[in-house]
Short mmCIF file of C-alpha atoms in Angstrom, two decimals:
data_model
loop_
_atom_site.label_atom_id
_atom_site.label_comp_id
_atom_site.label_asym_id
_atom_site.label_seq_id
_atom_site.Cartn_x
_atom_site.Cartn_y
_atom_site.Cartn_z
CA MET A 39 80.43 -47.76 85.53
CA ALA A 40 83.32 -46.60 87.70
CA VAL A 41 85.24 -46.31 83.96
CA ASP A 42 82.60 -44.42 82.53
CA THR A 43 82.32 -41.53 85.50
CA THR A 44 86.35 -41.75 85.45
CA LYS A 45 86.18 -40.88 81.59
CA ASP A 46 83.01 -38.08 82.29
CA ALA A 47 84.92 -36.78 85.01
CA THR A 48 88.16 -36.26 82.58
CA LYS A 49 86.21 -34.76 79.68
CA ALA A 50 85.20 -32.10 82.37
CA LYS A 51 87.93 -31.06 83.19
CA ARG A 52 89.61 -31.11 80.17
CA LYS A 53 86.56 -28.74 78.76
CA ALA A 54 86.55 -26.81 81.78
CA ALA A 55 90.34 -26.26 80.76
CA GLY A 56 89.26 -25.33 77.37
CA GLY A 57 92.20 -28.49 76.59
CA PRO A 58 92.06 -31.86 74.79
CA GLY A 59 87.70 -32.71 74.44
CA GLY A 60 86.93 -29.08 75.26
CA HIS A 61 85.88 -26.38 72.73
CA GLY A 62 89.05 -24.55 73.90
CA GLY A 63 92.79 -24.89 72.51
CA HIS A 64 91.80 -28.62 70.91
CA GLY A 65 95.03 -30.83 71.59
CA HIS A 66 94.25 -33.75 68.97
CA ALA A 67 97.59 -34.74 68.67
CA ASP A 68 97.23 -36.58 72.50
CA HIS A 69 94.94 -39.00 70.75
CA GLY A 70 97.21 -40.87 68.57
CA PRO A 71 97.21 -41.10 65.19
CA ALA A 72 93.47 -41.58 64.71
CA GLY A 73 92.85 -38.52 66.55
CA CYS A 74 89.69 -37.80 68.93
CA GLU A 75 86.43 -37.98 67.76
CA CYS A 76 84.96 -34.31 67.52
CA PRO A 77 85.22 -33.50 63.77
CA GLN A 78 88.55 -31.20 64.36
CA GLY A 79 90.30 -34.70 65.76
CA ALA A 80 88.89 -36.71 62.88
CA ARG A 81 89.92 -34.14 60.23
CA GLU A 82 93.42 -34.27 61.72
CA GLY A 83 93.51 -38.00 61.89
CA HIS A 84 92.56 -38.10 58.23
CA ARG A 85 95.35 -35.58 57.31
CA ARG A 86 97.56 -37.65 59.18
CA ALA A 87 97.05 -41.08 57.53
CA VAL A 88 97.33 -39.35 53.86
CA ALA A 89 100.45 -37.80 54.56
CA ALA A 90 101.51 -41.28 55.96
CA PHE A 91 100.18 -43.30 52.61
CA VAL A 92 101.85 -40.45 50.18
CA ALA A 93 105.07 -40.75 52.31
CA MET A 94 105.29 -44.28 51.50
CA ARG A 95 104.08 -44.20 47.91
CA GLU A 96 107.51 -41.92 47.39
CA ARG A 97 109.31 -44.24 48.95
CA PHE A 98 108.33 -46.74 47.09
CA ALA A 99 108.66 -44.56 43.74
CA ALA A 100 111.64 -44.02 44.53
CA GLY A 101 112.87 -47.83 44.74
CA GLU A 102 112.97 -47.87 48.06
CA GLY A 103 111.83 -50.07 51.25
CA LEU A 104 111.84 -52.83 49.57
CA PRO A 105 112.27 -56.47 50.94
CA ALA A 106 116.12 -58.26 50.13
CA ALA A 107 114.35 -61.45 49.09
CA LEU A 108 112.28 -59.63 46.48
CA ALA A 109 114.61 -57.93 44.76
CA HIS A 110 115.95 -59.99 42.13
CA SER A 111 112.27 -60.24 40.88
CA ALA A 112 110.50 -57.22 39.58
CA GLY A 113 106.98 -59.01 39.36
CA ALA A 114 107.37 -59.86 43.11
CA SER A 115 108.71 -56.45 44.21
CA ARG A 116 105.67 -55.37 42.09
CA GLN A 117 102.93 -57.35 43.53
CA TRP A 118 104.64 -56.57 47.14
CA VAL A 119 104.40 -52.99 46.69
CA SER A 120 101.05 -52.62 45.41
CA ASP A 121 99.70 -54.84 48.45
CA GLU A 122 101.20 -52.60 50.58
CA LEU A 123 99.71 -49.37 48.89
CA ALA A 124 96.67 -51.50 49.21
CA GLN A 125 96.55 -52.08 52.34
CA ALA A 126 97.45 -48.57 52.92
CA ALA A 127 94.99 -47.04 50.81
CA ARG A 128 92.33 -48.98 53.05
CA THR A 129 93.79 -47.41 56.02
CA VAL A 130 93.12 -43.78 54.66
CA VAL A 131 89.74 -45.17 53.71
CA ASP A 132 88.84 -45.75 57.07
CA SER A 133 90.09 -42.67 58.40
CA GLY A 134 88.43 -40.83 55.65
CA HIS A 135 84.92 -42.77 56.83
CA ALA A 136 85.64 -41.17 60.68
CA GLU A 137 86.14 -37.86 59.16
CA SER A 138 82.47 -38.09 57.65
CA THR A 139 80.76 -39.34 60.44
CA ALA A 140 82.11 -36.69 62.35
CA TRP A 141 81.75 -34.18 60.00
CA ARG A 142 77.68 -34.97 59.25
CA ASP A 143 77.45 -34.92 63.15
CA ALA A 144 78.62 -31.44 62.93
CA VAL A 145 77.09 -29.82 60.23
CA TRP A 146 73.91 -29.83 61.24
CA ARG A 147 74.23 -27.94 63.90
CA ARG A 148 76.01 -25.21 62.02
CA THR A 149 73.29 -25.39 59.10
CA LEU A 150 71.42 -23.87 62.31
CA LEU A 151 73.71 -21.63 63.36
CA VAL A 152 73.44 -20.33 59.45
CA VAL A 153 69.68 -20.44 59.47
CA TRP A 154 68.96 -18.42 62.51
CA GLY A 155 72.04 -16.27 61.96
CA ALA A 156 69.84 -15.15 58.53
CA VAL A 157 66.50 -14.71 60.64
CA GLY A 158 68.60 -12.47 63.28
CA ALA A 159 69.63 -10.92 59.89
CA LEU A 160 66.65 -9.82 58.83
CA LEU A 161 65.58 -8.71 62.02
CA ILE A 162 68.55 -6.27 62.30
CA GLY A 163 67.75 -5.33 58.61
CA GLN A 164 64.21 -4.53 59.61
CA LEU A 165 64.45 -2.69 62.86
CA ALA A 166 67.25 -0.35 60.52
CA THR A 167 65.17 0.36 58.03
CA ALA A 168 62.00 0.75 59.82
CA ILE A 169 63.78 3.94 61.51
CA GLY A 170 62.31 7.25 60.15
CA ALA A 171 59.83 5.10 57.96
CA GLY A 172 58.34 3.30 60.74
CA TRP A 173 57.24 -0.41 61.55
CA SER A 174 54.45 -2.04 59.26
CA VAL A 175 52.71 -5.15 58.69
CA ALA A 176 54.58 -6.52 55.98
CA ARG A 177 57.50 -6.28 58.19
CA THR A 178 55.69 -8.36 60.75
CA ALA A 179 55.04 -10.77 58.13
CA GLY A 180 58.58 -10.83 57.39
CA LEU A 181 59.80 -12.15 60.43
CA ALA A 182 56.78 -14.21 61.20
CA ALA A 183 57.23 -15.99 58.13
CA ALA A 184 61.46 -16.40 58.36
CA LEU A 185 60.33 -17.73 62.47
CA VAL A 186 57.98 -20.19 60.89
CA THR A 187 60.67 -21.16 57.61
CA GLY A 188 63.48 -21.29 60.73
CA VAL A 189 61.75 -23.58 62.74
CA LEU A 190 60.77 -26.13 59.48
CA LEU A 191 64.33 -25.98 59.15
CA THR A 192 65.03 -26.69 62.57
CA LEU A 193 63.03 -29.87 62.66
CA THR A 194 64.21 -30.99 59.69
CA ALA A 195 67.85 -30.72 60.74
CA ARG A 196 66.86 -32.32 64.34
CA LEU A 197 65.17 -35.62 62.00
CA HIS A 198 68.22 -36.09 60.05
CA TYR A 199 70.64 -34.90 62.04
CA ALA A 200 72.66 -38.17 61.19
CA ASN A 201 72.61 -37.29 57.39
CA GLY A 202 73.69 -33.80 57.47
CA GLY A 203 70.59 -32.02 58.95
CA PRO A 204 68.95 -29.78 55.97
CA LEU A 205 71.42 -30.80 53.43
CA ALA A 206 70.36 -34.53 53.74
CA PRO A 207 67.74 -33.74 51.14
CA LEU A 208 69.89 -32.57 48.62
CA VAL A 209 72.35 -35.04 48.89
CA GLY A 210 72.20 -37.42 45.91
CA GLU A 211 72.50 -41.32 46.08
CA ASP A 212 76.32 -41.22 44.85
CA ASN A 213 76.63 -39.10 48.30
CA ARG A 214 77.59 -35.68 46.44
CA MET A 215 75.43 -32.38 46.83
CA SER A 216 72.82 -32.37 43.62
CA THR A 217 72.99 -29.49 41.82
CA SER A 218 68.90 -30.32 40.68
CA ARG A 219 68.11 -30.99 43.78
CA SER A 220 69.46 -27.89 45.27
CA LEU A 221 68.09 -25.29 43.21
CA ALA A 222 64.64 -27.01 43.26
CA ALA A 223 64.49 -26.59 47.05
CA ALA A 224 65.94 -22.99 46.64
CA TRP A 225 63.05 -22.14 44.28
CA LEU A 226 60.50 -24.14 46.88
CA LEU A 227 61.51 -22.59 50.00
CA LEU A 228 61.35 -19.06 48.28
CA ALA A 229 57.72 -19.94 46.87
CA VAL A 230 57.00 -21.03 50.27
CA PHE A 231 58.19 -18.11 52.05
CA SER A 232 56.21 -15.49 50.01
CA VAL A 233 53.42 -17.60 50.69
CA LEU A 234 53.33 -17.23 54.06
CA VAL A 235 54.60 -13.39 54.61
CA LEU A 236 51.05 -13.02 51.79
CA ALA A 237 49.06 -15.24 54.27
CA VAL A 238 50.40 -13.32 57.62
CA GLU A 239 49.85 -9.99 56.49
CA LEU A 240 46.55 -11.73 55.73
CA ALA A 241 45.98 -12.66 59.26
CA VAL A 242 47.21 -9.22 60.57
CA ASP A 243 45.44 -6.65 59.02
CA PRO A 244 42.13 -9.04 57.06
CA GLY A 245 41.07 -5.34 55.68
CA ASP A 246 43.58 -5.96 52.95
CA ARG A 247 42.54 -9.10 51.69
CA ASP A 248 41.49 -7.56 48.13
CA ARG A 249 45.27 -6.21 47.43
CA ILE A 250 46.67 -10.25 48.80
CA ALA A 251 44.19 -11.81 46.48
CA GLY A 252 45.14 -10.63 43.48
CA GLY A 253 48.98 -10.33 44.40
CA LEU A 254 47.67 -14.62 44.63
CA SER A 255 46.69 -14.41 41.66
CA LEU A 256 47.90 -16.47 38.39
CA GLY A 257 49.53 -13.39 36.65
CA HIS A 258 51.73 -12.79 39.27
CA ALA A 259 52.74 -15.99 40.25
CA ALA A 260 53.24 -17.24 36.76
CA GLY A 261 56.71 -16.73 36.10
CA LEU A 262 57.69 -17.78 40.38
CA LEU A 263 55.50 -21.24 39.83
CA THR A 264 57.00 -21.86 35.77
CA VAL A 265 60.38 -21.43 37.01
CA ALA A 266 59.55 -23.55 40.61
CA ALA A 267 58.33 -26.39 38.54
CA LEU A 268 60.92 -26.47 35.80
CA THR A 269 63.71 -27.02 38.50
CA CYS A 270 61.65 -29.64 40.70
CA VAL A 271 61.02 -31.47 37.23
CA ALA A 272 64.94 -31.14 36.44
CA ALA A 273 65.62 -32.76 39.63
CA VAL A 274 63.20 -35.90 38.99
CA LEU A 275 64.44 -36.52 35.19
CA ALA A 276 68.51 -36.00 36.10
CA ARG A 277 67.86 -38.75 38.77
CA LEU A 278 66.11 -40.59 36.36
CA VAL A 279 68.26 -40.11 33.13
CA VAL A 280 71.31 -41.13 35.87
CA ALA A 281 69.72 -44.38 37.01
CA ALA A 282 69.18 -45.52 33.42
CA ARG A 283 72.64 -44.92 32.03
CA VAL A 284 74.13 -46.42 35.35
CA ARG A 285 72.34 -49.59 34.47
CA ALA A 286 73.40 -49.73 30.97
CA GLN A 287 76.47 -48.92 32.00
CA ARG A 288 77.09 -45.72 30.07
CA LEU A 289 77.94 -44.11 32.80
CA GLN A 290 80.39 -44.91 35.90
CA LYS A 291 79.13 -43.81 39.27
CA VAL A 292 81.44 -43.84 42.39
CA ARG A 293 80.42 -42.97 45.51
CA ALA A 294 82.21 -39.74 47.35
CA VAL A 295 83.32 -39.86 50.83
CA ARG A 296 81.05 -37.06 51.50
CA PRO A 297 78.88 -34.11 49.89
CA ARG A 298 81.14 -30.84 49.46
CA ALA A 299 79.76 -27.39 48.15
CA ALA A 300 81.79 -27.68 45.10
CA ASP A 301 80.11 -30.66 44.02
CA LEU A 302 77.35 -28.01 43.22
CA LEU A 303 79.80 -26.73 40.35
CA THR A 304 81.97 -29.65 39.43
CA ASP A 305 81.58 -33.36 38.60
CA ASP A 306 82.63 -36.24 39.79
CA ALA A 307 85.98 -35.71 39.29
CA GLY A 308 86.21 -32.94 40.93
CA ARG A 309 86.86 -30.68 37.44
CA GLY A 310 84.60 -27.62 36.95
CA SER A 311 81.58 -28.24 34.99
CA PHE A 312 80.03 -25.80 32.25
CA ALA A 313 76.54 -27.46 32.30
CA ASP A 314 76.36 -27.08 36.67
CA ALA A 315 78.22 -23.81 36.97
CA GLN A 316 75.47 -22.03 34.40
CA TYR A 317 72.94 -23.61 36.02
CA VAL A 318 73.97 -22.77 39.50
CA VAL A 319 74.61 -19.19 38.08
CA VAL A 320 71.75 -18.56 36.47
CA HIS A 321 68.98 -19.71 38.57
CA ALA A 322 70.91 -17.64 41.82
CA VAL A 323 70.44 -14.61 39.77
CA ALA A 324 66.87 -14.88 39.19
CA LEU A 325 66.55 -16.17 42.92
CA ALA A 326 68.18 -12.84 43.68
CA PHE A 327 65.92 -10.77 41.44
CA ALA A 328 62.79 -12.51 43.07
CA ALA A 329 63.97 -11.87 46.30
CA VAL A 330 64.39 -8.32 45.90
CA ARG A 331 60.86 -7.55 44.31
CA LEU A 332 59.13 -9.61 47.01
CA ALA A 333 61.33 -7.21 49.37
CA ARG A 334 59.98 -4.08 47.32
CA GLU A 335 56.40 -5.63 46.76
CA PRO A 336 55.63 -7.80 49.97
CA TRP A 337 52.13 -7.94 49.58
CA ARG A 338 51.89 -9.96 46.39
CA LEU A 339 54.21 -13.15 44.97
CA PRO A 340 57.41 -12.22 43.42
CA GLU A 341 56.52 -11.30 39.54
CA LEU A 342 59.50 -12.70 37.19
CA PRO A 343 59.51 -10.77 33.99
CA TRP A 344 59.37 -13.58 30.88
CA GLY A 345 62.19 -12.64 29.75
CA LEU A 346 64.21 -13.98 32.84
CA VAL A 347 62.19 -16.48 33.03
CA LEU A 348 63.18 -18.05 29.28
CA LEU A 349 66.56 -17.91 30.08
CA ALA A 350 65.83 -19.73 33.15
CA VAL A 351 64.22 -23.02 30.84
CA VAL A 352 67.24 -22.34 28.10
CA SER A 353 69.94 -22.72 31.66
CA VAL A 354 67.63 -26.15 32.84
CA LEU A 355 67.46 -27.71 29.14
CA MET A 356 71.07 -27.28 28.89
CA TYR A 357 71.55 -28.72 32.36
CA LEU A 358 69.60 -31.88 31.37
CA THR A 359 71.49 -31.89 27.77
CA GLY A 360 74.70 -32.16 29.79
CA LYS A 361 73.23 -34.64 32.17
CA TYR A 362 72.33 -36.77 29.07
CA ALA A 363 75.85 -36.43 27.58
CA GLU A 364 78.51 -37.04 30.17
CA GLY A 365 80.54 -40.08 30.87
CA GLY A 366 80.36 -43.35 28.67
CA ARG A 367 81.56 -46.89 28.72
CA PRO A 368 84.36 -48.24 29.43
CA THR A 369 85.83 -49.61 25.95
CA VAL A 370 89.26 -51.63 25.38
CA LEU A 371 90.43 -51.01 22.19
CA SER A 372 93.21 -53.13 21.86
CA VAL A 373 96.01 -55.69 23.71
CA VAL A 374 99.51 -55.89 23.53
CA ARG A 375 102.17 -57.76 24.99
CA VAL A 376 104.96 -55.59 26.64
CA ARG A 377 108.15 -55.51 25.70
CA PRO A 378 110.58 -56.86 28.37
CA GLU A 379 112.99 -54.56 29.88
CA GLU A 380 115.93 -57.34 29.99
CA GLY A 381 117.39 -58.13 26.46
CA GLY A 382 116.68 -61.72 25.27
CA ILE A 383 115.68 -63.07 22.38
CA ASP A 384 111.93 -63.14 23.10
CA ARG A 385 111.35 -59.15 22.55
CA ASP A 386 109.33 -60.08 19.81
CA ALA A 387 107.23 -63.00 20.46
CA PRO A 388 103.53 -64.03 20.96
CA ILE A 389 101.98 -63.99 24.41
CA ARG A 390 102.42 -66.66 27.21
CA THR A 391 101.32 -66.99 30.95
CA GLY A 392 103.68 -65.27 32.54
CA ASP A 393 104.41 -62.27 30.51
CA ASP A 394 103.03 -59.07 30.88
CA ILE A 395 100.10 -57.67 29.01
CA GLU A 396 99.30 -53.74 28.04
CA ILE A 397 95.34 -53.51 27.92
CA ARG A 398 94.84 -50.07 26.03
CA GLY A 399 91.32 -48.25 25.72
CA ASN A 400 89.41 -45.63 27.47
CA GLY A 401 87.20 -45.61 30.75
CA PHE A 402 88.88 -47.53 33.05
CA VAL A 403 89.01 -45.34 35.53
CA PRO A 404 86.05 -43.53 36.36
CA PRO A 405 85.74 -39.96 37.69
CA GLY A 406 85.83 -40.41 41.40
CA ALA A 407 88.08 -43.33 41.29
CA GLN A 408 91.16 -41.56 41.27
CA ASP A 409 92.13 -42.39 44.71
CA PRO A 410 94.32 -45.35 45.36
CA ASP A 411 91.71 -47.30 47.33
CA ARG A 412 89.51 -47.62 44.19
CA LEU A 413 92.17 -47.75 41.48
CA ALA A 414 93.23 -50.72 43.58
CA ARG A 415 89.80 -52.22 43.06
CA MET A 416 90.17 -52.14 39.44
CA VAL A 417 90.12 -56.35 37.96
CA VAL A 418 91.08 -58.01 34.79
CA ARG A 419 89.00 -61.08 33.71
CA ILE A 420 91.40 -63.60 31.25
CA GLY A 421 90.03 -65.92 30.61
CA ALA A 422 88.20 -67.32 33.71
CA VAL A 423 90.83 -65.69 35.65
CA HIS A 424 90.56 -62.36 37.53
CA VAL A 425 93.77 -60.26 37.72
CA HIS A 426 94.04 -57.49 40.39
CA VAL A 427 95.38 -54.49 38.54
CA PRO A 428 99.01 -54.01 40.28
CA LEU A 429 99.36 -50.33 41.65
CA VAL A 430 102.87 -48.92 40.09
CA PRO A 431 103.77 -45.72 42.36
CA VAL A 432 105.50 -42.60 40.51
CA ALA A 433 106.40 -39.74 42.04
CA GLY A 434 103.16 -37.81 42.83
CA GLY A 435 100.82 -40.46 41.56
CA PHE A 436 100.67 -43.78 39.59
CA SER A 437 101.88 -45.07 36.31
CA ASN A 438 99.54 -48.05 36.47
CA PRO A 439 96.60 -48.22 36.10
CA THR A 440 95.29 -45.10 34.03
CA ASP A 441 92.42 -43.96 32.04
CA THR A 442 93.57 -45.61 29.12
CA ALA A 443 95.93 -48.35 29.79
CA LEU A 444 96.50 -50.22 32.36
CA THR A 445 99.40 -53.26 32.77
CA VAL A 446 98.87 -56.83 34.37
CA PRO A 447 100.63 -60.27 34.40
CA VAL A 448 98.93 -63.24 32.58
CA PRO A 449 98.81 -65.96 35.60
CA VAL A 450 100.02 -68.94 34.60
CA ASP A 451 96.41 -70.66 35.62
CA VAL A 452 94.79 -68.82 32.08
CA GLU A 453 94.49 -71.88 30.13
CA PRO A 454 96.16 -71.81 26.97
CA GLY A 455 94.37 -70.72 23.74
CA ARG A 456 91.66 -68.17 22.55
CA VAL A 457 90.69 -65.78 25.52
CA ASP A 458 88.69 -63.00 26.19
CA VAL A 459 89.77 -60.40 28.31
CA GLN A 460 87.93 -57.61 29.95
CA VAL A 461 88.46 -54.90 32.43
CA VAL A 462 86.03 -54.26 35.48
CA THR A 463 86.70 -50.78 37.23
CA ALA A 464 86.39 -49.59 40.26
CA SER A 465 82.03 -48.37 39.52
CA GLY A 466 81.66 -51.99 38.87
CA ALA A 467 81.26 -51.16 34.61
CA GLU A 468 82.16 -53.80 32.26
CA THR A 469 84.15 -53.41 29.19
CA ASN A 470 83.86 -55.46 25.95
CA ARG A 471 85.74 -58.92 25.26
CA TYR A 472 88.51 -58.63 23.85
CA GLN A 473 89.90 -61.87 22.58
CA ILE A 474 93.60 -62.71 23.02
CA ASP A 475 95.59 -65.94 21.94
CA VAL A 476 98.30 -67.24 24.67
CA LEU A 477 100.47 -70.46 24.35
CA ASP A 478 102.39 -72.16 26.58
#
């Protein structure tokens, strides 16, 4: 207990001084290479781990840092370098998980600041526009609905504070922000907010019951309900399609370190996705139109023109089609013996144990698996023997493995004869079996 008290006192002094451990000038350098437990310290620790890994990879790529005892054997030195890089990559992964944990612990507070900042901005806007025009029941209803929505989001954030607060329902099983869930949630939030506005108006001014009842009629709400229903169905269908394709090994999914806002517009590899981008842009415009319509006519649900609804429907269909068409099963097309670098009479010869073979195909590195720790998880089955794919560093990256080719040695444990070659990627997907003949 005395030690804990001392630590608490030290943290309190640092906080008061604005030094390390406080909210002032964050001195993360004093917490060692892993950084402190705050988000900034975890991010700094991860940055240092990545920098150390990159320096090691570049040093090995330049032929430096190899033990003298392994210099005579290209195969032994390659395996040693691969093992060292794999171990360093695991260190980077550990620091990345620490950063992700710290980020999740802090993001729910930041999202609450955004939520209540929006409520405050609405209050200021209402007060500013009320000058001259006077206060109205609609302004009271808008603020009351915003307060109720803010409280609901706050409760959600508190219940899911360890998983990103209000963002937790928007994160998919692959730990990425889900485009379909995010847009479905946005439409539902707008619909619920609109109904709350009308409910408060009805409670404050019962004499306006007929006009509010008319604003809730299907004729006004059909467009909004159609788009909201379609986005919710799209979220469910997208999950079902992805899950079915992953089970059938027609789609490879690799879990991300943590969710990012860019996930809404990109694929798993971080490249821009046309299907996702058009889905977000079209529905963001439709949401803005509906919000403006609600602000101008707060006595009824936002009425969306059917032309805009049709555009949203086309966007949903394009998004789902893109989900169904993306990805593919990894495939081995051919296996060849690697031509040795040294001179000799065995340049043209059959595959024997101890030789290197090059496996050519596609889909060996799934989207999101370009990190070294994921590359190190790739395995080639040669007969009954499992061979880990060695990491071969070059300036700026790795020459082995790649998405279309990888090189592995044929171990002496492989029985001579006709054997199957099969690649197991970092996502767990298996390629087709390709037969080769191994001689003594």
